[in-house]
XYZ file of C-alpha atoms in Angstrom:
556
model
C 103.074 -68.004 92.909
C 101.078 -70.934 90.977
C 102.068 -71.246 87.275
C 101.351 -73.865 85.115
C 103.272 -77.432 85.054
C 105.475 -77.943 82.318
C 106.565 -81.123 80.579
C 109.922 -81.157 79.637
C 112.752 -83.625 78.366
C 116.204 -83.047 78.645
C 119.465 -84.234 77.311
C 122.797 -83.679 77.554
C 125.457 -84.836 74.927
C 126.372 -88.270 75.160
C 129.666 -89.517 76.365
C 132.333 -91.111 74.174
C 132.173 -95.232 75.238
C 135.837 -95.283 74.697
C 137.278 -93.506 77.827
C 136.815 -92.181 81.347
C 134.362 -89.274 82.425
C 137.300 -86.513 82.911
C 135.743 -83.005 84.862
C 135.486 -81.322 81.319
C 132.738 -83.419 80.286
C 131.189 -83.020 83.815
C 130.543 -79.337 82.836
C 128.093 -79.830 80.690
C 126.347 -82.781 82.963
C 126.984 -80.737 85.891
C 125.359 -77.503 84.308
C 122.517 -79.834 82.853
C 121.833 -81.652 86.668
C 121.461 -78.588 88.170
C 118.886 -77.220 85.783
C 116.680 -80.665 85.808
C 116.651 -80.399 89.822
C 115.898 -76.677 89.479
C 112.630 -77.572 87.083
C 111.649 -80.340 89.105
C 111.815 -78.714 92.614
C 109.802 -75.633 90.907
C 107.381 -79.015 90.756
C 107.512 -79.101 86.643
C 107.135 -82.757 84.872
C 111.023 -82.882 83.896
C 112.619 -85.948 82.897
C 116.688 -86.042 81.757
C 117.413 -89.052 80.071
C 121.412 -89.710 78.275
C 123.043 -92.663 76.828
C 126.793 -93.713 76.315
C 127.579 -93.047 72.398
C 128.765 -96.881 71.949
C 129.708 -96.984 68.054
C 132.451 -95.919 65.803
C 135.916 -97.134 64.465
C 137.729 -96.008 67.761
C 135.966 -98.605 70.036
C 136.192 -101.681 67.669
C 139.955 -100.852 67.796
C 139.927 -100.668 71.297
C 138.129 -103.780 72.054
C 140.407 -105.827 69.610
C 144.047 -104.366 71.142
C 142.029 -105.329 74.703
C 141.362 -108.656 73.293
C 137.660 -108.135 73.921
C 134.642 -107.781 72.096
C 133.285 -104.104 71.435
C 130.021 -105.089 73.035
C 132.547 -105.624 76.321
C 134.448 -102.808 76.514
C 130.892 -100.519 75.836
C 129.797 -102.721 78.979
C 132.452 -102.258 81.222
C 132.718 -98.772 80.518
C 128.998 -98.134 80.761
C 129.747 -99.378 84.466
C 132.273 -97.061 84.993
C 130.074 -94.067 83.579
C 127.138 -94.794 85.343
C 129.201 -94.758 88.569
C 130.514 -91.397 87.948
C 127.644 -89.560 87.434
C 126.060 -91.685 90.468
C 128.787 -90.475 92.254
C 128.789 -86.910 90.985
C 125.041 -86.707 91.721
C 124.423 -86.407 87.859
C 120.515 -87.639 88.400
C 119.438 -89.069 85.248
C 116.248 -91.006 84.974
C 117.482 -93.060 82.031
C 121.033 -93.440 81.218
C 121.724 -95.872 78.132
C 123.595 -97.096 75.606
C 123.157 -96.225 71.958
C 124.057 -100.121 71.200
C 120.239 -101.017 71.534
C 116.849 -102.377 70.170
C 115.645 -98.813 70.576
C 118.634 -96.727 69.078
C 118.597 -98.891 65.820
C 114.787 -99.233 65.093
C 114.632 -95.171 65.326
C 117.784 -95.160 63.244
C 116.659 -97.048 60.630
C 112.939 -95.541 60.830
C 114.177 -91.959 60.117
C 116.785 -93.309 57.351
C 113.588 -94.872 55.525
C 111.654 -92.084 55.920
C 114.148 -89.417 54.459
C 115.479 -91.943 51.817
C 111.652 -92.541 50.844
C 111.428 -88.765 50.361
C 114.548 -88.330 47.990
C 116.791 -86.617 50.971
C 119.529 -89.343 50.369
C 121.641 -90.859 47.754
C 124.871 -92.500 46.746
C 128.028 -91.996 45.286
C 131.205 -93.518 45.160
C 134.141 -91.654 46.764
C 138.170 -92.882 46.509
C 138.903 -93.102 50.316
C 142.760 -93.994 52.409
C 142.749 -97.971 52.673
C 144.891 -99.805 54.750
C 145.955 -102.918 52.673
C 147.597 -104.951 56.114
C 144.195 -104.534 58.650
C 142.030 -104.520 55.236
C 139.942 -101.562 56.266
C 138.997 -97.540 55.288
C 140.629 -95.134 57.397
C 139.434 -92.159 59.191
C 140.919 -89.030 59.134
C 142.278 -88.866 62.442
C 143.832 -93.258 61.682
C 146.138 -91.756 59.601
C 149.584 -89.805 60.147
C 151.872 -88.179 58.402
C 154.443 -84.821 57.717
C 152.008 -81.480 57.635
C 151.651 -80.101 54.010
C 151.809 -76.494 55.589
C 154.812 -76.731 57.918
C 156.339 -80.355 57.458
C 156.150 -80.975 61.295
C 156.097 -85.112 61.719
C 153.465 -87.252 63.065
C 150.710 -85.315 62.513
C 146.727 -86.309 62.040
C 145.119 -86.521 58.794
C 142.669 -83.918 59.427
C 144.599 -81.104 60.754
C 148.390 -79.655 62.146
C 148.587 -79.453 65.758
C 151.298 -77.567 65.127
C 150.648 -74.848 62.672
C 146.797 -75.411 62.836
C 146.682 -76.321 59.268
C 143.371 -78.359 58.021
C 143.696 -80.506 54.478
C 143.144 -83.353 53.171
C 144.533 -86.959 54.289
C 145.895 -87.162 50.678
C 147.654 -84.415 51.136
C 149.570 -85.654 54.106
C 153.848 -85.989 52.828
C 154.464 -89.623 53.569
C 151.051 -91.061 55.010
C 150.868 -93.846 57.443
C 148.168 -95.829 58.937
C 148.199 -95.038 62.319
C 146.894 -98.821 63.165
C 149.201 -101.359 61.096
C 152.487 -98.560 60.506
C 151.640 -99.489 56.641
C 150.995 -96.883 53.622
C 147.677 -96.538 52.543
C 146.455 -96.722 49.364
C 143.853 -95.632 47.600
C 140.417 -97.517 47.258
C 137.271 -96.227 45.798
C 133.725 -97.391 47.818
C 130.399 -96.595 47.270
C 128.921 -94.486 50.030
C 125.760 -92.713 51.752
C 125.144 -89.063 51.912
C 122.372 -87.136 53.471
C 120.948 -83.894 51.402
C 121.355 -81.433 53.804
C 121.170 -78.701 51.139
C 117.001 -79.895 51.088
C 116.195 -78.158 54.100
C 118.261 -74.938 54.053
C 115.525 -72.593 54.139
C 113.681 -74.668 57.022
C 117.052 -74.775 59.006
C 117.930 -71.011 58.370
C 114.519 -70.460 59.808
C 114.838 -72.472 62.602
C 118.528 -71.112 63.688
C 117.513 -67.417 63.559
C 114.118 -68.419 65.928
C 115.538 -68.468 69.251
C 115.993 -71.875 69.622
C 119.745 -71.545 69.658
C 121.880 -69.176 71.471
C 122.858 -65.621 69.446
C 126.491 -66.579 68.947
C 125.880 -69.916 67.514
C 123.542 -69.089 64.939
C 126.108 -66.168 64.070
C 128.795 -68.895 63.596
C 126.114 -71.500 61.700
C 125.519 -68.583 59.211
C 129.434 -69.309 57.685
C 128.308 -72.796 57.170
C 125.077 -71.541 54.771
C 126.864 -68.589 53.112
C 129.864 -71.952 51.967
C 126.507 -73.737 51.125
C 125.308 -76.795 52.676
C 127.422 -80.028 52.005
C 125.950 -83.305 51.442
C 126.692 -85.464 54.693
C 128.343 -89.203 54.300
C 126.240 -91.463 56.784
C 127.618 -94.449 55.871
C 130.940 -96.417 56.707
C 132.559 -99.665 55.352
C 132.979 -102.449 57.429
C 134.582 -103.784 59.339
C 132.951 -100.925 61.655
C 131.009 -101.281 65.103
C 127.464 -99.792 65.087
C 124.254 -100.589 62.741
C 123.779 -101.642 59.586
C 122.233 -100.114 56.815
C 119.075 -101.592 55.806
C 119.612 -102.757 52.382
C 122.884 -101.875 52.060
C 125.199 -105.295 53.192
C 128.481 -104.120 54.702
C 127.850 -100.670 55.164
C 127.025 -99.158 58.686
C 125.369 -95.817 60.114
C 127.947 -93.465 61.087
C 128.513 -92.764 64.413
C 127.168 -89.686 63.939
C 123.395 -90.318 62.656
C 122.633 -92.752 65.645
C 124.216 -90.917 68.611
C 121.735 -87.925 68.797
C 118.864 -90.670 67.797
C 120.157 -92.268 71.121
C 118.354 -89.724 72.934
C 115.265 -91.219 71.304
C 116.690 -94.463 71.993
C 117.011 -93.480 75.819
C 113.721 -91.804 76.005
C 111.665 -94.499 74.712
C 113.317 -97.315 76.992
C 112.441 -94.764 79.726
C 108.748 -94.776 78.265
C 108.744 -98.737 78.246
C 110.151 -98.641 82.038
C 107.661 -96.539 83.203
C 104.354 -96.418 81.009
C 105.509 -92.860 79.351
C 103.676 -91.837 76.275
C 106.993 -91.356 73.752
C 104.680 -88.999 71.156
C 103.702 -86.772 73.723
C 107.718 -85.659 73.505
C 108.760 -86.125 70.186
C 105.451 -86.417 67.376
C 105.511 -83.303 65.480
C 102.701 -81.684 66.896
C 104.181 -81.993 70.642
C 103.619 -79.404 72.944
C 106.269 -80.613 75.736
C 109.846 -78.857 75.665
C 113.054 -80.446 74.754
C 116.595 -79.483 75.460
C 119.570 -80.243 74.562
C 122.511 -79.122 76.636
C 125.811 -79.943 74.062
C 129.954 -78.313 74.116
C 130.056 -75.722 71.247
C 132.264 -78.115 69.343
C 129.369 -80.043 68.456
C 127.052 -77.228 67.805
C 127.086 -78.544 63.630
C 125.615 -81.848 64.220
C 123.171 -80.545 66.754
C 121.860 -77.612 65.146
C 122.018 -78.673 61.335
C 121.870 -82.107 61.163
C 119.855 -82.818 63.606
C 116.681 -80.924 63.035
C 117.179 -81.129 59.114
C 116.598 -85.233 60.056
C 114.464 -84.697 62.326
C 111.789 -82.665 59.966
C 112.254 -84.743 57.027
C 111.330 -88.040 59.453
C 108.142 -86.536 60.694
C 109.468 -85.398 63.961
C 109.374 -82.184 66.346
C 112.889 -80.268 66.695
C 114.121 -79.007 69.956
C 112.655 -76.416 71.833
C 116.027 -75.268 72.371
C 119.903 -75.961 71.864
C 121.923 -74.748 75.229
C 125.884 -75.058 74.095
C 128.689 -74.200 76.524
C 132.372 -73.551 76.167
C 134.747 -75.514 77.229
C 137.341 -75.702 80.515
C 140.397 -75.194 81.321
C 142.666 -75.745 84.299
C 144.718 -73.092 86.042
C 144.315 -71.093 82.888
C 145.707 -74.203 80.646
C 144.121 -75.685 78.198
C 142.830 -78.981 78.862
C 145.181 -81.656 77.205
C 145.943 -85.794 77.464
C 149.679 -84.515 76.419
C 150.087 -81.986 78.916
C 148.479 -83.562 81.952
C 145.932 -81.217 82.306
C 143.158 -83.064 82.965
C 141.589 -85.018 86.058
C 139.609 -88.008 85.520
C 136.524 -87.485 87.374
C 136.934 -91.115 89.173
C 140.459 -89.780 90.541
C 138.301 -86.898 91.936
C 135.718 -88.598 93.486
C 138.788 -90.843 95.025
C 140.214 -87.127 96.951
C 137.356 -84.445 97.394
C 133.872 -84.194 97.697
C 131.602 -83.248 94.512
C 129.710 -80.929 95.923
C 132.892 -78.482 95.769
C 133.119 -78.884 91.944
C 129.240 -78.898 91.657
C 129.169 -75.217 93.383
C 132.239 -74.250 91.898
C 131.201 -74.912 88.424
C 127.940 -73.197 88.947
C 129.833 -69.870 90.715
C 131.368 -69.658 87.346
C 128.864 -70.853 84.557
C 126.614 -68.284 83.059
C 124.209 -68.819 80.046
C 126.395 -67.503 77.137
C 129.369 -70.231 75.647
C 132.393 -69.251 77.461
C 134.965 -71.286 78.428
C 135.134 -71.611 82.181
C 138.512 -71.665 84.480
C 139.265 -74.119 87.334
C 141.602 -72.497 88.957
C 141.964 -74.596 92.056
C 143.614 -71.642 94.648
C 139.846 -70.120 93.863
C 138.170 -73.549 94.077
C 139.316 -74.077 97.538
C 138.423 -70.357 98.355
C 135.527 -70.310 96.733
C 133.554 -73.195 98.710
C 135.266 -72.341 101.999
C 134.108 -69.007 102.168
C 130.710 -69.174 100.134
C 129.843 -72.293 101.390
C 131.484 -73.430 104.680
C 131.880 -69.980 105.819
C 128.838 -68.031 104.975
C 125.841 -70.793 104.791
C 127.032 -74.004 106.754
C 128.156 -71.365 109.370
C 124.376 -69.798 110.273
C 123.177 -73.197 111.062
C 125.786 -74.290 113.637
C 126.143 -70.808 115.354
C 122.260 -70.980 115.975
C 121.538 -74.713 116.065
C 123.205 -75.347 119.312
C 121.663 -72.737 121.594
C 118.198 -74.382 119.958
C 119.044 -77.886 121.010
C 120.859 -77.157 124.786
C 118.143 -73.996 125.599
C 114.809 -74.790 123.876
C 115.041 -78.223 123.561
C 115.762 -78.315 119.767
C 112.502 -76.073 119.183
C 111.683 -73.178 117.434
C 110.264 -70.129 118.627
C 106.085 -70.167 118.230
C 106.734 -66.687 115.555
C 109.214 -65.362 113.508
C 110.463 -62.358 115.345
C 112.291 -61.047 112.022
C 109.055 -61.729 109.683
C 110.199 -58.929 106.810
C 113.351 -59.928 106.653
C 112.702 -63.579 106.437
C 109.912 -62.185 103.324
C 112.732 -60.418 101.990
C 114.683 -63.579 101.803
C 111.614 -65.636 100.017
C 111.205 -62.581 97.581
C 114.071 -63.032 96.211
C 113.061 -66.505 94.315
C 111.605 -64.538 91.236
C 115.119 -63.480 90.489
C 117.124 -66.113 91.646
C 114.357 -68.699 89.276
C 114.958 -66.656 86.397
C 118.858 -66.963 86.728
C 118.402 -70.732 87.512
C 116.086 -70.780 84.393
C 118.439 -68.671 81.705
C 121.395 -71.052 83.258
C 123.067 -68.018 84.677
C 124.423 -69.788 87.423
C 126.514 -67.593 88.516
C 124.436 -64.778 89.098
C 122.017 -67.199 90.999
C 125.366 -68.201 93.362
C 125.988 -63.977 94.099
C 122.425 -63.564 94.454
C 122.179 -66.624 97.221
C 125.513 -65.286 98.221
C 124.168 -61.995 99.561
C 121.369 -63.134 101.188
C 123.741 -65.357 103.187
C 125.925 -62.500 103.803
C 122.740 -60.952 105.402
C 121.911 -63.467 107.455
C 125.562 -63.323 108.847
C 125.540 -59.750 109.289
C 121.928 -60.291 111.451
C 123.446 -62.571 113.350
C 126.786 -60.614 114.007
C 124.511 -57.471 115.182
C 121.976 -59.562 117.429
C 125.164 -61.214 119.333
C 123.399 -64.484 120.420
C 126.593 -65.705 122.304
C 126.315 -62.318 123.961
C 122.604 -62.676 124.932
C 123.142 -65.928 125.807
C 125.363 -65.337 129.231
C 122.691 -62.351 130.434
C 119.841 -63.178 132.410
C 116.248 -63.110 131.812
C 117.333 -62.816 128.217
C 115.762 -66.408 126.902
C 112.768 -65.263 125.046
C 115.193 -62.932 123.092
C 118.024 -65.115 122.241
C 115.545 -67.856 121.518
C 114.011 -65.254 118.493
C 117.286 -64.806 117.222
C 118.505 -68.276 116.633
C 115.087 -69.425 115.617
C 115.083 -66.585 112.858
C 118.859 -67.572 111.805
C 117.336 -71.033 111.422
C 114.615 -69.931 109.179
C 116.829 -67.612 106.691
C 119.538 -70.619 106.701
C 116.636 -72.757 105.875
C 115.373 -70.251 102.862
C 119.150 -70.454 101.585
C 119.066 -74.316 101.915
C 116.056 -74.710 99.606
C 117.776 -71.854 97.036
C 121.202 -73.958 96.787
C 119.331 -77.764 96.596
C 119.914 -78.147 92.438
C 123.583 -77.179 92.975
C 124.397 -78.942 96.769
C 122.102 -81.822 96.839
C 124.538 -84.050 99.019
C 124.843 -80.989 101.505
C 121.153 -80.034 101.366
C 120.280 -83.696 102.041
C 121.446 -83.220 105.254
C 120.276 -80.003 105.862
C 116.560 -81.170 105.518
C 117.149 -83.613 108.175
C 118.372 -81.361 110.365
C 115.837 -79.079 109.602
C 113.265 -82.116 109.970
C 111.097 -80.496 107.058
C 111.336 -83.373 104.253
C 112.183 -82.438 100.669
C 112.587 -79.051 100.503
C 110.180 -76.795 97.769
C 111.035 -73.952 95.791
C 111.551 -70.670 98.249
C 107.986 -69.220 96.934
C 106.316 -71.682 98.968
C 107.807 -71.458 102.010
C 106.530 -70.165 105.063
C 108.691 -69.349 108.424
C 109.399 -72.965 110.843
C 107.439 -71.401 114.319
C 107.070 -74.222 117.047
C 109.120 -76.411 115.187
C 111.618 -79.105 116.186
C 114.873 -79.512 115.066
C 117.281 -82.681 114.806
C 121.096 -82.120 115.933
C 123.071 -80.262 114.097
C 125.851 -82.612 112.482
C 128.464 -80.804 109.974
C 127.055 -80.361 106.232
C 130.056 -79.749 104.826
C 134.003 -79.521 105.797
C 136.102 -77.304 104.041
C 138.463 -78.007 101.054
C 141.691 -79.611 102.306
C 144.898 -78.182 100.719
C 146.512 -81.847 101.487
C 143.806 -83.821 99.191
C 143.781 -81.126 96.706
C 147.508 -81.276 96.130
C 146.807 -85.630 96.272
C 144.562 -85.641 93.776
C 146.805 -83.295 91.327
C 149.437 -86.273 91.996
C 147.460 -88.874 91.754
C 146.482 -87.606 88.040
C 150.016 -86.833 86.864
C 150.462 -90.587 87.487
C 147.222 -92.158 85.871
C 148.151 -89.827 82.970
C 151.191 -92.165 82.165
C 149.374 -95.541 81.997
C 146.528 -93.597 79.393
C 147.261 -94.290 75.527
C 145.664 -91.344 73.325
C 142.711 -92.307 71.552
């Protein structure tokens, strides 16, 4: 089936420079890998391109408890990061920082632009102050007794105890949560972007497909309220950009880190001779994504295109948002030990159980997804080990001791094997609408069909009878050729495991499933395992191992 080649840029929501990659945030990079391999095995012109989000008040606190500069710590952990995803198989062709040449010229060009229009102005607002580290505080830097319930040592945004949002001047006995000292209050001119200027073009926009159903439900609330004017501008001391004309006041975290997939895109362009207007001038034809949790749905669906219109740039094609995940039913939580750093993961199992795993359970609608680890490990044994590992070693090794690692000259099962290549339209679609799941029971059921062939033709039966070589040499050669089918289906989700299975197979990168055609006089290599199942011992390790890293981890 030809069809035409698509250019495409992707991007998935960039990760926090201030901590470790834990296996929440590797649903959404996870989910995002898997489609970019999908597109680009289908042969499409897809490039996914991220960036570590590098500014904000949280990492120039950081950096000075370390005794470090910021620009240190957003190197060091820009290390870690990058080995993570390496690690996970997370294959990005340009992963970034937003601290960069690139980030801050596109930052500043689309603040001209909209400010040269009339979308911003200032005001001055009465902000918290700390009068000991001489500095404004956000929200979540200050603590105090709930106004709701009175429950102690709460945030300045909201009760994690009642649920409660307010006001951090309405906290009962505020403190700073980085000197121990009450703030006062301080008045300081700030920034604010007009949101309310583009409220028709963004209603328009939200209702046209280009987000999921759900979300542009919930983004209706925030136009019925009316839109607010959005502050874009922070006092130093603060780590990230400064204004242009504006001495002492910095970009908020928030305006640069979705303009770091610019940022990350056009050093990619630079790298590689790419034509950066053919994604992102107004007029572009190309697709871009955005793969994002459905906690930041505001910035990426409002914001966002409301700054990227009034700059003279295209919006996204499309906004895919997920939910979130929880463990064994639990809520994810640095309090309650419920979460696994992804490095302490990679140190115990393989990650091409929690790459399957995640896609077994991730569909295209934002649901929260459950790890429940009794499921993981029975999950990937059965699908996996059990049903597609399992065809290629119970045929593989009457090929290599009987027929000298070849194939037979035709495919004595030649509907079935069609039946197992007309599947892709389906299976495509699923990969395409990020139903993962349903792609993982579709691929499931063809494997489950190969077994059952297998199981009925008895080649360890037809093996010991005489004369019988032409025949058992037809069935292992056609178990070869569906395994080989399911290989090429499962290669965005397995790519480790797939890896290998191509050079058993001795085929080179495998294409999309439309394009294949049955292996008849073919040679095989030896059959070495693809993949072991999930040991109980190094599941319960790794559990351990994270209830004790979880100690030495201060909140941020």
């Amino acid at each position: 089936m030809s069809q035409k080649k698509r250019d495409i840029l992707v991007t998935s929501a960039l990760p926090y420079a201030n901590g470790p990659i834990h296996i929440g945030h590797l649903v959404e990079y996870i989910q995002t890998d898997i489609w970019v391999r999908f597109q680009k095995q289908r042969g499409h012109n897809c490039l996914y391109v991220c960036a570590d989000d590098a500014h904000g008040t949280p990492i120039m606190l950081r950096a000075q408890q370390e005794g470090i500069t910021p620009e240190q710590l957003i190197a060091d952990t820009w290390t870690q990061h990058h080995a993570d995803f390496t690690d996970f198989d997370v294959a990005f062709d340009n992963f970034y920082t937003t601290h960069s040449d690139e980030t801050r010229e596109f930052s500043e060009l689309i603040y001209n632009r909209l400010k040269e229009q009339g979308h911003i102005h200032s005001k001055i607002i009465t902000q918290a102050y700390d009068p000991v580290k001489e500095m404004f505080l956000p929200d979540r830097f200050i603590k105090g007794e709930c106004p709701n319930c009175g429950a102690a040592d709460q945030y300045g945004d909201n009760c994690e105890v009642c649920s409660a949002t307010y006001s951090p001047t309405d906290l009962i006995n505020p403190v700073s949560a980085i000197s121990g000292e009450q703030p006062i209050e301080k008045d300081s001119e700030h920034y604010f972007f007009k949101l309310a200027d583009f409220e028709t073009m963004l209603k328009e926009w939200t209702h046209s497909g280009h987000i999921q159903e759900q979300i542009a439900n919930k983004l209706d609330e925030w136009f019925e309220t009316g839109l607010q004017d959005w502050d874009i501008s922070r006092d130093a001391p603060y780590f990230g950009f400064e204004i242009p004309g504006a001495p002492g006041k910095f970009f908020y975290v928030w305006l640069d880190a979705p303009v770091g997939y610019m940022g990350s895109f056009k050093n990619l362009c630079e790298k590689n001779g790419l034509n950066f207007d053919r994604y992102w001038a107004r007029d572009s034809t190309a697709e871009l994504y955005h793969f994002i949790g459905k906690d930041i749905v505001y910035f990426h669906a409002l914001f966002w295109p409301a700054m990227l219109t009034g700059a003279g740039f295209r919006t996204p094609t499309a906004i895919f948002a997920h939910g979130f995940l929880t463990v064994n039913g639990e809520k994810m939580s640095k309090s309650r030990g419920t979460f696994i750093k992804a490095r302490t993961y990679l140190d115990h199992l393989n990650p091409e159980y929690l790459r399957y795993y995640f896609a077994a359970k991730l569909s295209g609608r934002v649901e929260d997804i459950d790890l429940n680890l009794e499921d993981f490990s029975q999950r990937v044994n059965t699908d996996l080990v059990n049903k597609v590992v399992n065809i290629a070693s119970r045929c593989s090794g009457f090929i290599r001791k009987r027929f000298d690692g070849k194939l037979s000259a035709e495919c004595a099962e030649a509907a079935l094997f069609q039946e197992f290549i007309n599947a892709n339209d389906a299976i495509a679609e699923f990969y395409e609408s990020r139903e993962y799941g349903k792609a993982m029971r579709a691929i499931s059921a063809l494997a489950a069909k190969a077994n059952q062939y297998i199981d009925d033709k008895q080649p360890w039966v037809v093996a010991k009878q005489d004369e019988c070589d032409e025949e058992l040499h037809a069935i292992c050669s056609v178990g070869i050729n569906l395994f080989y089918v399911l290989a090429a289906y499962l290669k965005p989700v397995v790519p480790q495991m797939i890896s290998k299975a191509e050079l058993f197979l001795n085929t080179g990168e495998l294409p999309w499933p439309s394009d294949l055609s049955p292996l008849q006089d073919h040679t095989i290599n030896k059959f070495k395992p693809l993949l072991t199942r999930v040991d109980p011992d190094k599941l319960a390790a790794m559990i351990e191992a994270s209830k004790e890293s979880l100690e030495k981890i201060a909140p941020n």
